[in-house]
C-alpha atoms as an extended CHARMM CRD file, in Angstrom:
* protein
*
       231  EXT
         1         1  UNK       CA             15.3810000000       -2.9300000000      -43.6730000000  PROA      1               0.0000000000
         2         2  UNK       CA             14.9730000000       -2.7000000000      -39.9480000000  PROA      2               0.0000000000
         3         3  UNK       CA             14.9980000000        0.7810000000      -38.4640000000  PROA      3               0.0000000000
         4         4  UNK       CA             18.1250000000        1.8960000000      -36.5570000000  PROA      4               0.0000000000
         5         5  UNK       CA             18.3340000000        0.9870000000      -32.8770000000  PROA      5               0.0000000000
         6         6  UNK       CA             17.7600000000        3.9930000000      -30.6120000000  PROA      6               0.0000000000
         7         7  UNK       CA             19.5610000000        3.9690000000      -27.2750000000  PROA      7               0.0000000000
         8         8  UNK       CA             17.5210000000        7.0010000000      -26.1690000000  PROA      8               0.0000000000
         9         9  UNK       CA             14.3020000000        5.1320000000      -26.8920000000  PROA      9               0.0000000000
        10        10  UNK       CA             15.4580000000        2.0930000000      -24.9290000000  PROA      10              0.0000000000
        11        11  UNK       CA             16.2820000000        4.2630000000      -21.9090000000  PROA      11              0.0000000000
        12        12  UNK       CA             12.9500000000        6.0650000000      -21.9150000000  PROA      12              0.0000000000
        13        13  UNK       CA             10.8670000000        2.9140000000      -22.1570000000  PROA      13              0.0000000000
        14        14  UNK       CA             10.2990000000        1.3310000000      -18.7040000000  PROA      14              0.0000000000
        15        15  UNK       CA             11.4550000000       -2.2410000000      -18.1380000000  PROA      15              0.0000000000
        16        16  UNK       CA              7.9460000000       -3.2270000000      -17.0500000000  PROA      16              0.0000000000
        17        17  UNK       CA              4.7410000000       -3.0590000000      -19.0570000000  PROA      17              0.0000000000
        18        18  UNK       CA              3.0910000000        0.1310000000      -17.8370000000  PROA      18              0.0000000000
        19        19  UNK       CA             -0.1440000000       -0.7430000000      -19.6010000000  PROA      19              0.0000000000
        20        20  UNK       CA             -0.5800000000        2.8320000000      -20.8570000000  PROA      20              0.0000000000
        21        21  UNK       CA             -0.8700000000        1.7640000000      -24.4930000000  PROA      21              0.0000000000
        22        22  UNK       CA             -3.6310000000       -0.6970000000      -23.6220000000  PROA      22              0.0000000000
        23        23  UNK       CA             -5.5470000000        1.5470000000      -21.2130000000  PROA      23              0.0000000000
        24        24  UNK       CA             -9.2090000000        1.8540000000      -22.2120000000  PROA      24              0.0000000000
        25        25  UNK       CA            -10.7000000000        3.7130000000      -19.2510000000  PROA      25              0.0000000000
        26        26  UNK       CA             -9.9310000000        7.1430000000      -17.8560000000  PROA      26              0.0000000000
        27        27  UNK       CA             -8.1810000000        7.0210000000      -14.5010000000  PROA      27              0.0000000000
        28        28  UNK       CA             -9.1770000000        9.0370000000      -11.4190000000  PROA      28              0.0000000000
        29        29  UNK       CA             -6.3170000000       10.1950000000       -9.1840000000  PROA      29              0.0000000000
        30        30  UNK       CA             -6.7940000000        9.3030000000       -5.5330000000  PROA      30              0.0000000000
        31        31  UNK       CA             -4.9400000000        8.6860000000       -2.2860000000  PROA      31              0.0000000000
        32        32  UNK       CA             -6.8930000000        5.8210000000       -0.7880000000  PROA      32              0.0000000000
        33        33  UNK       CA             -5.7590000000        3.4260000000        1.9140000000  PROA      33              0.0000000000
        34        34  UNK       CA             -7.2660000000        0.0900000000        0.9510000000  PROA      34              0.0000000000
        35        35  UNK       CA             -7.2590000000       -3.4370000000        2.3550000000  PROA      35              0.0000000000
        36        36  UNK       CA             -6.7210000000       -6.3900000000        0.0550000000  PROA      36              0.0000000000
        37        37  UNK       CA             -5.9900000000      -10.1030000000        0.1410000000  PROA      37              0.0000000000
        38        38  UNK       CA             -3.4290000000      -12.1810000000       -1.7500000000  PROA      38              0.0000000000
        39        39  UNK       CA             -3.3610000000      -15.9720000000       -1.3740000000  PROA      39              0.0000000000
        40        40  UNK       CA             -5.4480000000      -15.7420000000        1.7910000000  PROA      40              0.0000000000
        41        41  UNK       CA             -3.2170000000      -13.1370000000        3.4740000000  PROA      41              0.0000000000
        42        42  UNK       CA             -4.4830000000       -9.6280000000        4.2060000000  PROA      42              0.0000000000
        43        43  UNK       CA             -2.5230000000       -6.4320000000        3.6080000000  PROA      43              0.0000000000
        44        44  UNK       CA             -3.1050000000       -2.7020000000        3.3950000000  PROA      44              0.0000000000
        45        45  UNK       CA             -1.5400000000       -0.2060000000        0.9820000000  PROA      45              0.0000000000
        46        46  UNK       CA             -2.4840000000        2.8860000000       -1.0140000000  PROA      46              0.0000000000
        47        47  UNK       CA             -4.3520000000        3.2080000000       -4.3130000000  PROA      47              0.0000000000
        48        48  UNK       CA             -2.9920000000        6.1980000000       -6.2620000000  PROA      48              0.0000000000
        49        49  UNK       CA             -5.3340000000        6.0300000000       -9.2580000000  PROA      49              0.0000000000
        50        50  UNK       CA             -8.3130000000        3.9470000000      -10.2660000000  PROA      50              0.0000000000
        51        51  UNK       CA            -10.8320000000        3.3470000000      -13.0470000000  PROA      51              0.0000000000
        52        52  UNK       CA            -13.4560000000        0.7430000000      -13.7860000000  PROA      52              0.0000000000
        53        53  UNK       CA            -10.7940000000       -1.2120000000      -15.6690000000  PROA      53              0.0000000000
        54        54  UNK       CA             -7.9110000000       -1.1780000000      -13.2050000000  PROA      54              0.0000000000
        55        55  UNK       CA             -5.7260000000        0.8440000000      -10.8880000000  PROA      55              0.0000000000
        56        56  UNK       CA             -2.2750000000        1.6150000000       -9.5590000000  PROA      56              0.0000000000
        57        57  UNK       CA             -1.4540000000        0.2740000000       -6.0870000000  PROA      57              0.0000000000
        58        58  UNK       CA              1.5150000000        1.9000000000       -4.3630000000  PROA      58              0.0000000000
        59        59  UNK       CA              3.2910000000       -0.7640000000       -2.3240000000  PROA      59              0.0000000000
        60        60  UNK       CA              6.7170000000       -1.9050000000       -1.1820000000  PROA      60              0.0000000000
        61        61  UNK       CA              5.6910000000       -5.5670000000       -1.2650000000  PROA      61              0.0000000000
        62        62  UNK       CA              6.9150000000       -8.0840000000       -3.8370000000  PROA      62              0.0000000000
        63        63  UNK       CA              4.4510000000       -9.2450000000       -6.4980000000  PROA      63              0.0000000000
        64        64  UNK       CA              4.5740000000      -11.2180000000       -9.7270000000  PROA      64              0.0000000000
        65        65  UNK       CA              2.6770000000      -10.5250000000      -12.9300000000  PROA      65              0.0000000000
        66        66  UNK       CA             -0.5140000000      -12.5790000000      -12.9840000000  PROA      66              0.0000000000
        67        67  UNK       CA             -1.0560000000      -12.7500000000       -9.2140000000  PROA      67              0.0000000000
        68        68  UNK       CA             -4.6860000000      -12.4150000000       -8.1360000000  PROA      68              0.0000000000
        69        69  UNK       CA             -5.6940000000       -9.6700000000       -5.6950000000  PROA      69              0.0000000000
        70        70  UNK       CA             -9.0530000000       -9.1620000000       -3.9720000000  PROA      70              0.0000000000
        71        71  UNK       CA             -9.7010000000       -5.5270000000       -2.9830000000  PROA      71              0.0000000000
        72        72  UNK       CA            -12.1120000000       -4.4250000000       -0.2380000000  PROA      72              0.0000000000
        73        73  UNK       CA            -14.0360000000       -1.4180000000       -1.5250000000  PROA      73              0.0000000000
        74        74  UNK       CA            -14.7540000000        1.3830000000        0.9520000000  PROA      74              0.0000000000
        75        75  UNK       CA            -16.8320000000        1.7640000000        2.9490000000  PROA      75              0.0000000000
        76        76  UNK       CA            -15.7040000000       -1.6300000000        4.2510000000  PROA      76              0.0000000000
        77        77  UNK       CA            -19.0270000000       -2.4140000000        5.9580000000  PROA      77              0.0000000000
        78        78  UNK       CA            -20.6020000000       -2.8670000000        2.5080000000  PROA      78              0.0000000000
        79        79  UNK       CA            -18.6270000000       -6.0830000000        2.0830000000  PROA      79              0.0000000000
        80        80  UNK       CA            -17.9930000000       -5.3820000000       -1.6060000000  PROA      80              0.0000000000
        81        81  UNK       CA            -14.8830000000       -6.7920000000       -3.2230000000  PROA      81              0.0000000000
        82        82  UNK       CA            -13.2650000000       -6.4290000000       -6.6210000000  PROA      82              0.0000000000
        83        83  UNK       CA            -10.9180000000       -9.0830000000       -7.9680000000  PROA      83              0.0000000000
        84        84  UNK       CA             -8.0610000000       -8.2180000000      -10.2920000000  PROA      84              0.0000000000
        85        85  UNK       CA             -4.6910000000       -9.4130000000      -11.5120000000  PROA      85              0.0000000000
        86        86  UNK       CA             -1.2400000000       -7.8400000000      -11.4910000000  PROA      86              0.0000000000
        87        87  UNK       CA             -0.4100000000       -6.7730000000      -15.0570000000  PROA      87              0.0000000000
        88        88  UNK       CA              2.8810000000       -4.9950000000      -14.3800000000  PROA      88              0.0000000000
        89        89  UNK       CA              5.3320000000       -4.5290000000      -11.5360000000  PROA      89              0.0000000000
        90        90  UNK       CA              7.1710000000       -1.2400000000      -11.0220000000  PROA      90              0.0000000000
        91        91  UNK       CA              9.7510000000        0.0440000000       -8.5460000000  PROA      91              0.0000000000
        92        92  UNK       CA              7.1330000000        1.6100000000       -6.2330000000  PROA      92              0.0000000000
        93        93  UNK       CA              3.9440000000       -0.2810000000       -6.9830000000  PROA      93              0.0000000000
        94        94  UNK       CA              1.9040000000       -2.5000000000       -9.2790000000  PROA      94              0.0000000000
        95        95  UNK       CA             -0.6590000000       -2.1120000000      -12.0340000000  PROA      95              0.0000000000
        96        96  UNK       CA             -3.9600000000       -3.9460000000      -11.6280000000  PROA      96              0.0000000000
        97        97  UNK       CA             -6.5320000000       -5.0530000000      -14.1810000000  PROA      97              0.0000000000
        98        98  UNK       CA             -9.9910000000       -5.8110000000      -12.8200000000  PROA      98              0.0000000000
        99        99  UNK       CA            -12.0260000000       -8.7410000000      -14.0220000000  PROA      99              0.0000000000
       100       100  UNK       CA            -14.7420000000       -7.8660000000      -16.5190000000  PROA      100             0.0000000000
       101       101  UNK       CA            -17.7010000000       -8.7680000000      -14.2000000000  PROA      101             0.0000000000
       102       102  UNK       CA            -16.4260000000       -6.2880000000      -11.5910000000  PROA      102             0.0000000000
       103       103  UNK       CA            -16.0580000000       -3.3110000000      -13.9430000000  PROA      103             0.0000000000
       104       104  UNK       CA            -19.6980000000       -2.1870000000      -13.7420000000  PROA      104             0.0000000000
       105       105  UNK       CA            -19.4140000000       -1.9530000000       -9.9580000000  PROA      105             0.0000000000
       106       106  UNK       CA            -16.1640000000       -0.0190000000      -10.2280000000  PROA      106             0.0000000000
       107       107  UNK       CA            -17.7220000000        2.3860000000      -12.7150000000  PROA      107             0.0000000000
       108       108  UNK       CA            -20.4810000000        3.2060000000      -10.2220000000  PROA      108             0.0000000000
       109       109  UNK       CA            -18.0470000000        3.6940000000       -7.3620000000  PROA      109             0.0000000000
       110       110  UNK       CA            -15.5460000000        5.7940000000       -9.3040000000  PROA      110             0.0000000000
       111       111  UNK       CA            -18.1850000000        8.0390000000      -10.8880000000  PROA      111             0.0000000000
       112       112  UNK       CA            -19.9950000000        8.4670000000       -7.5660000000  PROA      112             0.0000000000
       113       113  UNK       CA            -23.3540000000        7.0680000000       -8.7320000000  PROA      113             0.0000000000
       114       114  UNK       CA            -23.6130000000        4.7000000000       -5.7770000000  PROA      114             0.0000000000
       115       115  UNK       CA            -23.0590000000        5.8850000000       -2.1830000000  PROA      115             0.0000000000
       116       116  UNK       CA            -20.6850000000        8.6650000000       -3.1290000000  PROA      116             0.0000000000
       117       117  UNK       CA            -17.4700000000        8.1830000000       -1.2630000000  PROA      117             0.0000000000
       118       118  UNK       CA            -15.2100000000       11.2090000000       -1.0950000000  PROA      118             0.0000000000
       119       119  UNK       CA            -12.1740000000        8.9430000000       -0.8000000000  PROA      119             0.0000000000
       120       120  UNK       CA            -12.5710000000        7.9590000000       -4.4430000000  PROA      120             0.0000000000
       121       121  UNK       CA            -12.7580000000       11.5230000000       -5.7310000000  PROA      121             0.0000000000
       122       122  UNK       CA             -9.7060000000       13.0290000000       -4.0350000000  PROA      122             0.0000000000
       123       123  UNK       CA             -7.7310000000       15.0150000000       -6.5910000000  PROA      123             0.0000000000
       124       124  UNK       CA             -4.0000000000       15.6250000000       -6.9080000000  PROA      124             0.0000000000
       125       125  UNK       CA             -4.4910000000       19.0820000000       -5.4170000000  PROA      125             0.0000000000
       126       126  UNK       CA             -6.0000000000       17.5830000000       -2.2690000000  PROA      126             0.0000000000
       127       127  UNK       CA             -3.3920000000       14.8410000000       -1.8980000000  PROA      127             0.0000000000
       128       128  UNK       CA             -0.6880000000       17.5060000000       -1.7280000000  PROA      128             0.0000000000
       129       129  UNK       CA             -2.2420000000       18.6660000000        1.5470000000  PROA      129             0.0000000000
       130       130  UNK       CA             -1.9010000000       15.2320000000        3.1670000000  PROA      130             0.0000000000
       131       131  UNK       CA              1.8470000000       14.8420000000        2.9860000000  PROA      131             0.0000000000
       132       132  UNK       CA              3.6970000000       11.7250000000        1.9120000000  PROA      132             0.0000000000
       133       133  UNK       CA              5.4330000000        9.3800000000        4.3350000000  PROA      133             0.0000000000
       134       134  UNK       CA              8.2420000000        7.1120000000        3.1740000000  PROA      134             0.0000000000
       135       135  UNK       CA              7.3370000000        3.5870000000        4.2030000000  PROA      135             0.0000000000
       136       136  UNK       CA              9.5830000000        1.0960000000        5.9690000000  PROA      136             0.0000000000
       137       137  UNK       CA              9.3870000000       -2.6740000000        5.6550000000  PROA      137             0.0000000000
       138       138  UNK       CA              9.8350000000       -4.7150000000        8.8280000000  PROA      138             0.0000000000
       139       139  UNK       CA             10.3000000000       -8.4520000000        8.2220000000  PROA      139             0.0000000000
       140       140  UNK       CA             11.3110000000      -11.4920000000       10.2330000000  PROA      140             0.0000000000
       141       141  UNK       CA             11.8870000000      -15.2250000000        9.9130000000  PROA      141             0.0000000000
       142       142  UNK       CA              8.9300000000      -17.3900000000       10.9670000000  PROA      142             0.0000000000
       143       143  UNK       CA              9.0920000000      -19.1640000000       14.3080000000  PROA      143             0.0000000000
       144       144  UNK       CA             10.6000000000      -22.6410000000       13.8990000000  PROA      144             0.0000000000
       145       145  UNK       CA              8.0510000000      -25.4440000000       14.2190000000  PROA      145             0.0000000000
       146       146  UNK       CA              5.1310000000      -23.0200000000       14.5480000000  PROA      146             0.0000000000
       147       147  UNK       CA              3.4920000000      -22.9920000000       11.1280000000  PROA      147             0.0000000000
       148       148  UNK       CA              0.1890000000      -21.7420000000       12.5790000000  PROA      148             0.0000000000
       149       149  UNK       CA              1.7900000000      -19.0520000000       14.7490000000  PROA      149             0.0000000000
       150       150  UNK       CA              0.5600000000      -15.4880000000       14.7160000000  PROA      150             0.0000000000
       151       151  UNK       CA              2.6990000000      -12.5080000000       15.6100000000  PROA      151             0.0000000000
       152       152  UNK       CA              2.6010000000       -9.4100000000       17.7950000000  PROA      152             0.0000000000
       153       153  UNK       CA              4.5990000000       -6.3050000000       16.9990000000  PROA      153             0.0000000000
       154       154  UNK       CA              5.7720000000       -4.3260000000       20.0390000000  PROA      154             0.0000000000
       155       155  UNK       CA              7.2630000000       -0.8320000000       20.0770000000  PROA      155             0.0000000000
       156       156  UNK       CA              8.5680000000        1.6620000000       22.5990000000  PROA      156             0.0000000000
       157       157  UNK       CA              9.6190000000        5.2980000000       22.3440000000  PROA      157             0.0000000000
       158       158  UNK       CA             11.3520000000        5.4330000000       25.7470000000  PROA      158             0.0000000000
       159       159  UNK       CA             14.0330000000        2.7900000000       25.1540000000  PROA      159             0.0000000000
       160       160  UNK       CA             12.4810000000        0.0350000000       27.2860000000  PROA      160             0.0000000000
       161       161  UNK       CA             10.5760000000       -2.6660000000       25.4250000000  PROA      161             0.0000000000
       162       162  UNK       CA              8.7830000000       -5.5640000000       27.1130000000  PROA      162             0.0000000000
       163       163  UNK       CA              5.3910000000       -7.2780000000       27.2020000000  PROA      163             0.0000000000
       164       164  UNK       CA              3.8030000000       -4.1370000000       28.7060000000  PROA      164             0.0000000000
       165       165  UNK       CA              4.8190000000       -1.9680000000       25.7300000000  PROA      165             0.0000000000
       166       166  UNK       CA              2.4380000000       -0.8250000000       23.0150000000  PROA      166             0.0000000000
       167       167  UNK       CA              1.6950000000       -3.5640000000       20.5040000000  PROA      167             0.0000000000
       168       168  UNK       CA             -0.4080000000       -4.6310000000       17.5470000000  PROA      168             0.0000000000
       169       169  UNK       CA             -1.4820000000       -8.1310000000       16.5530000000  PROA      169             0.0000000000
       170       170  UNK       CA             -0.3800000000       -8.5100000000       12.9330000000  PROA      170             0.0000000000
       171       171  UNK       CA             -1.6060000000      -12.0520000000       12.2720000000  PROA      171             0.0000000000
       172       172  UNK       CA              0.1100000000      -14.9130000000       10.4420000000  PROA      172             0.0000000000
       173       173  UNK       CA              2.4680000000      -12.7460000000        8.3840000000  PROA      173             0.0000000000
       174       174  UNK       CA              6.2360000000      -12.3450000000        8.3580000000  PROA      174             0.0000000000
       175       175  UNK       CA              6.4260000000       -8.7040000000        7.3350000000  PROA      175             0.0000000000
       176       176  UNK       CA              4.5890000000       -5.4290000000        7.8160000000  PROA      176             0.0000000000
       177       177  UNK       CA              4.8240000000       -2.0500000000        6.1340000000  PROA      177             0.0000000000
       178       178  UNK       CA              5.1780000000        0.8240000000        8.5750000000  PROA      178             0.0000000000
       179       179  UNK       CA              3.2560000000        2.9090000000        9.2880000000  PROA      179             0.0000000000
       180       180  UNK       CA              0.4490000000        1.9010000000        6.8820000000  PROA      180             0.0000000000
       181       181  UNK       CA             -0.2220000000       -1.6230000000        8.1820000000  PROA      181             0.0000000000
       182       182  UNK       CA             -0.4050000000       -0.4920000000       11.8270000000  PROA      182             0.0000000000
       183       183  UNK       CA             -2.8680000000        2.4240000000       12.2290000000  PROA      183             0.0000000000
       184       184  UNK       CA             -1.8790000000        2.8610000000       15.8950000000  PROA      184             0.0000000000
       185       185  UNK       CA              1.8540000000        3.0770000000       15.1700000000  PROA      185             0.0000000000
       186       186  UNK       CA              3.2240000000        6.4850000000       16.2730000000  PROA      186             0.0000000000
       187       187  UNK       CA              3.9300000000        9.0770000000       13.5580000000  PROA      187             0.0000000000
       188       188  UNK       CA              7.1040000000       10.3430000000       15.2240000000  PROA      188             0.0000000000
       189       189  UNK       CA             10.7710000000       10.9130000000       14.4420000000  PROA      189             0.0000000000
       190       190  UNK       CA             13.3860000000        9.3210000000       16.6730000000  PROA      190             0.0000000000
       191       191  UNK       CA             14.9320000000        6.0870000000       17.8960000000  PROA      191             0.0000000000
       192       192  UNK       CA             12.3520000000        3.3990000000       18.5830000000  PROA      192             0.0000000000
       193       193  UNK       CA             12.6700000000       -0.0550000000       20.0590000000  PROA      193             0.0000000000
       194       194  UNK       CA             10.8050000000       -2.6170000000       17.9560000000  PROA      194             0.0000000000
       195       195  UNK       CA             10.0880000000       -6.2250000000       18.8070000000  PROA      195             0.0000000000
       196       196  UNK       CA              8.2630000000       -9.2100000000       17.3650000000  PROA      196             0.0000000000
       197       197  UNK       CA              6.8750000000      -12.1850000000       19.2930000000  PROA      197             0.0000000000
       198       198  UNK       CA              5.2220000000      -15.3890000000       18.0950000000  PROA      198             0.0000000000
       199       199  UNK       CA              1.9020000000      -16.4700000000       19.5920000000  PROA      199             0.0000000000
       200       200  UNK       CA              0.8350000000      -20.1230000000       19.3690000000  PROA      200             0.0000000000
       201       201  UNK       CA             -2.7070000000      -21.5000000000       19.2580000000  PROA      201             0.0000000000
       202       202  UNK       CA             -2.8010000000      -21.7310000000       23.0670000000  PROA      202             0.0000000000
       203       203  UNK       CA             -2.1030000000      -17.9930000000       23.3090000000  PROA      203             0.0000000000
       204       204  UNK       CA              1.4170000000      -18.4000000000       24.6810000000  PROA      204             0.0000000000
       205       205  UNK       CA              4.0340000000      -15.8840000000       23.5560000000  PROA      205             0.0000000000
       206       206  UNK       CA              7.6540000000      -16.4290000000       22.6530000000  PROA      206             0.0000000000
       207       207  UNK       CA             10.5370000000      -14.2410000000       23.7420000000  PROA      207             0.0000000000
       208       208  UNK       CA             10.5810000000      -10.8860000000       21.9710000000  PROA      208             0.0000000000
       209       209  UNK       CA             13.1060000000      -10.4800000000       19.1670000000  PROA      209             0.0000000000
       210       210  UNK       CA             14.1850000000       -6.8390000000       19.3430000000  PROA      210             0.0000000000
       211       211  UNK       CA             15.7930000000       -4.2000000000       17.1660000000  PROA      211             0.0000000000
       212       212  UNK       CA             16.5090000000       -0.5030000000       17.6480000000  PROA      212             0.0000000000
       213       213  UNK       CA             15.9590000000        1.7650000000       14.6540000000  PROA      213             0.0000000000
       214       214  UNK       CA             15.6740000000        5.4320000000       13.8010000000  PROA      214             0.0000000000
       215       215  UNK       CA             12.3120000000        6.0970000000       12.1400000000  PROA      215             0.0000000000
       216       216  UNK       CA             10.8610000000        9.3310000000       10.8160000000  PROA      216             0.0000000000
       217       217  UNK       CA              7.1580000000        9.2430000000        9.9890000000  PROA      217             0.0000000000
       218       218  UNK       CA              6.6100000000       12.9890000000       10.3030000000  PROA      218             0.0000000000
       219       219  UNK       CA              5.9710000000       15.3390000000        7.3890000000  PROA      219             0.0000000000
       220       220  UNK       CA              7.4070000000       18.8500000000        7.0030000000  PROA      220             0.0000000000
       221       221  UNK       CA              5.2700000000       21.9650000000        7.0640000000  PROA      221             0.0000000000
       222       222  UNK       CA              3.8940000000       22.7440000000        3.6100000000  PROA      222             0.0000000000
       223       223  UNK       CA              5.1400000000       25.8500000000        1.7560000000  PROA      223             0.0000000000
       224       224  UNK       CA              2.8960000000       28.9130000000        2.0440000000  PROA      224             0.0000000000
       225       225  UNK       CA              1.3620000000       31.3380000000       -0.4250000000  PROA      225             0.0000000000
       226       226  UNK       CA              1.9680000000       29.7400000000       -3.8050000000  PROA      226             0.0000000000
       227       227  UNK       CA              1.5020000000       32.4090000000       -6.4900000000  PROA      227             0.0000000000
       228       228  UNK       CA              2.1160000000       32.8510000000      -10.2060000000  PROA      228             0.0000000000
       229       229  UNK       CA              3.5940000000       36.1850000000      -11.2860000000  PROA      229             0.0000000000
       230       230  UNK       CA              4.1760000000       37.8560000000      -14.6280000000  PROA      230             0.0000000000
       231       231  UNK       CA              7.7980000000       38.4000000000      -15.6380000000  PROA      231             0.0000000000
């Protein structure tokens, strides 16, 4: 006889494969901004935990199970990369499984045996001091007839946006995640003018497509004096 169906069990179990049952290696909590490449396109998001076998990448981007990702290990000037595959997709990020040949390198980096990098050993207690910013996705349709076009993102805090405004060259992509993808983007709260322009191979720019949006990339002051008291 089959056991009775449990609605409670079906609700508790996530719709994606979290990989917890198959996890072989202990994870280290971290809050690490990391660059990576997918199908030749570069992005930047945040690793929230990592081990020599895999990791959890917090991202608002869309991925499919099985996609290959190449991660740049910090410090970036070492030129070391780890290749992995997406093993599950969740509402706020993806689970990664590293290829077997890369696991020895990851073990050294995570355990701090090679060029100890404090970024890899940040604990949950320390991440609480950094604050957490809710990301925003900015996307646009590619320029018609310009398959090789690159793009420039402009922004202005004073309401006037033109070619003299602050900008960042974002490359041949059609979306960015703010503020993570643009290190120079202001961490402010208020109405901002945003604009995107296409740049062709000759260096000529299109008109700027503009939008006005309220953005808040500030974090509140942390609570003070956390104590535990007897009742």
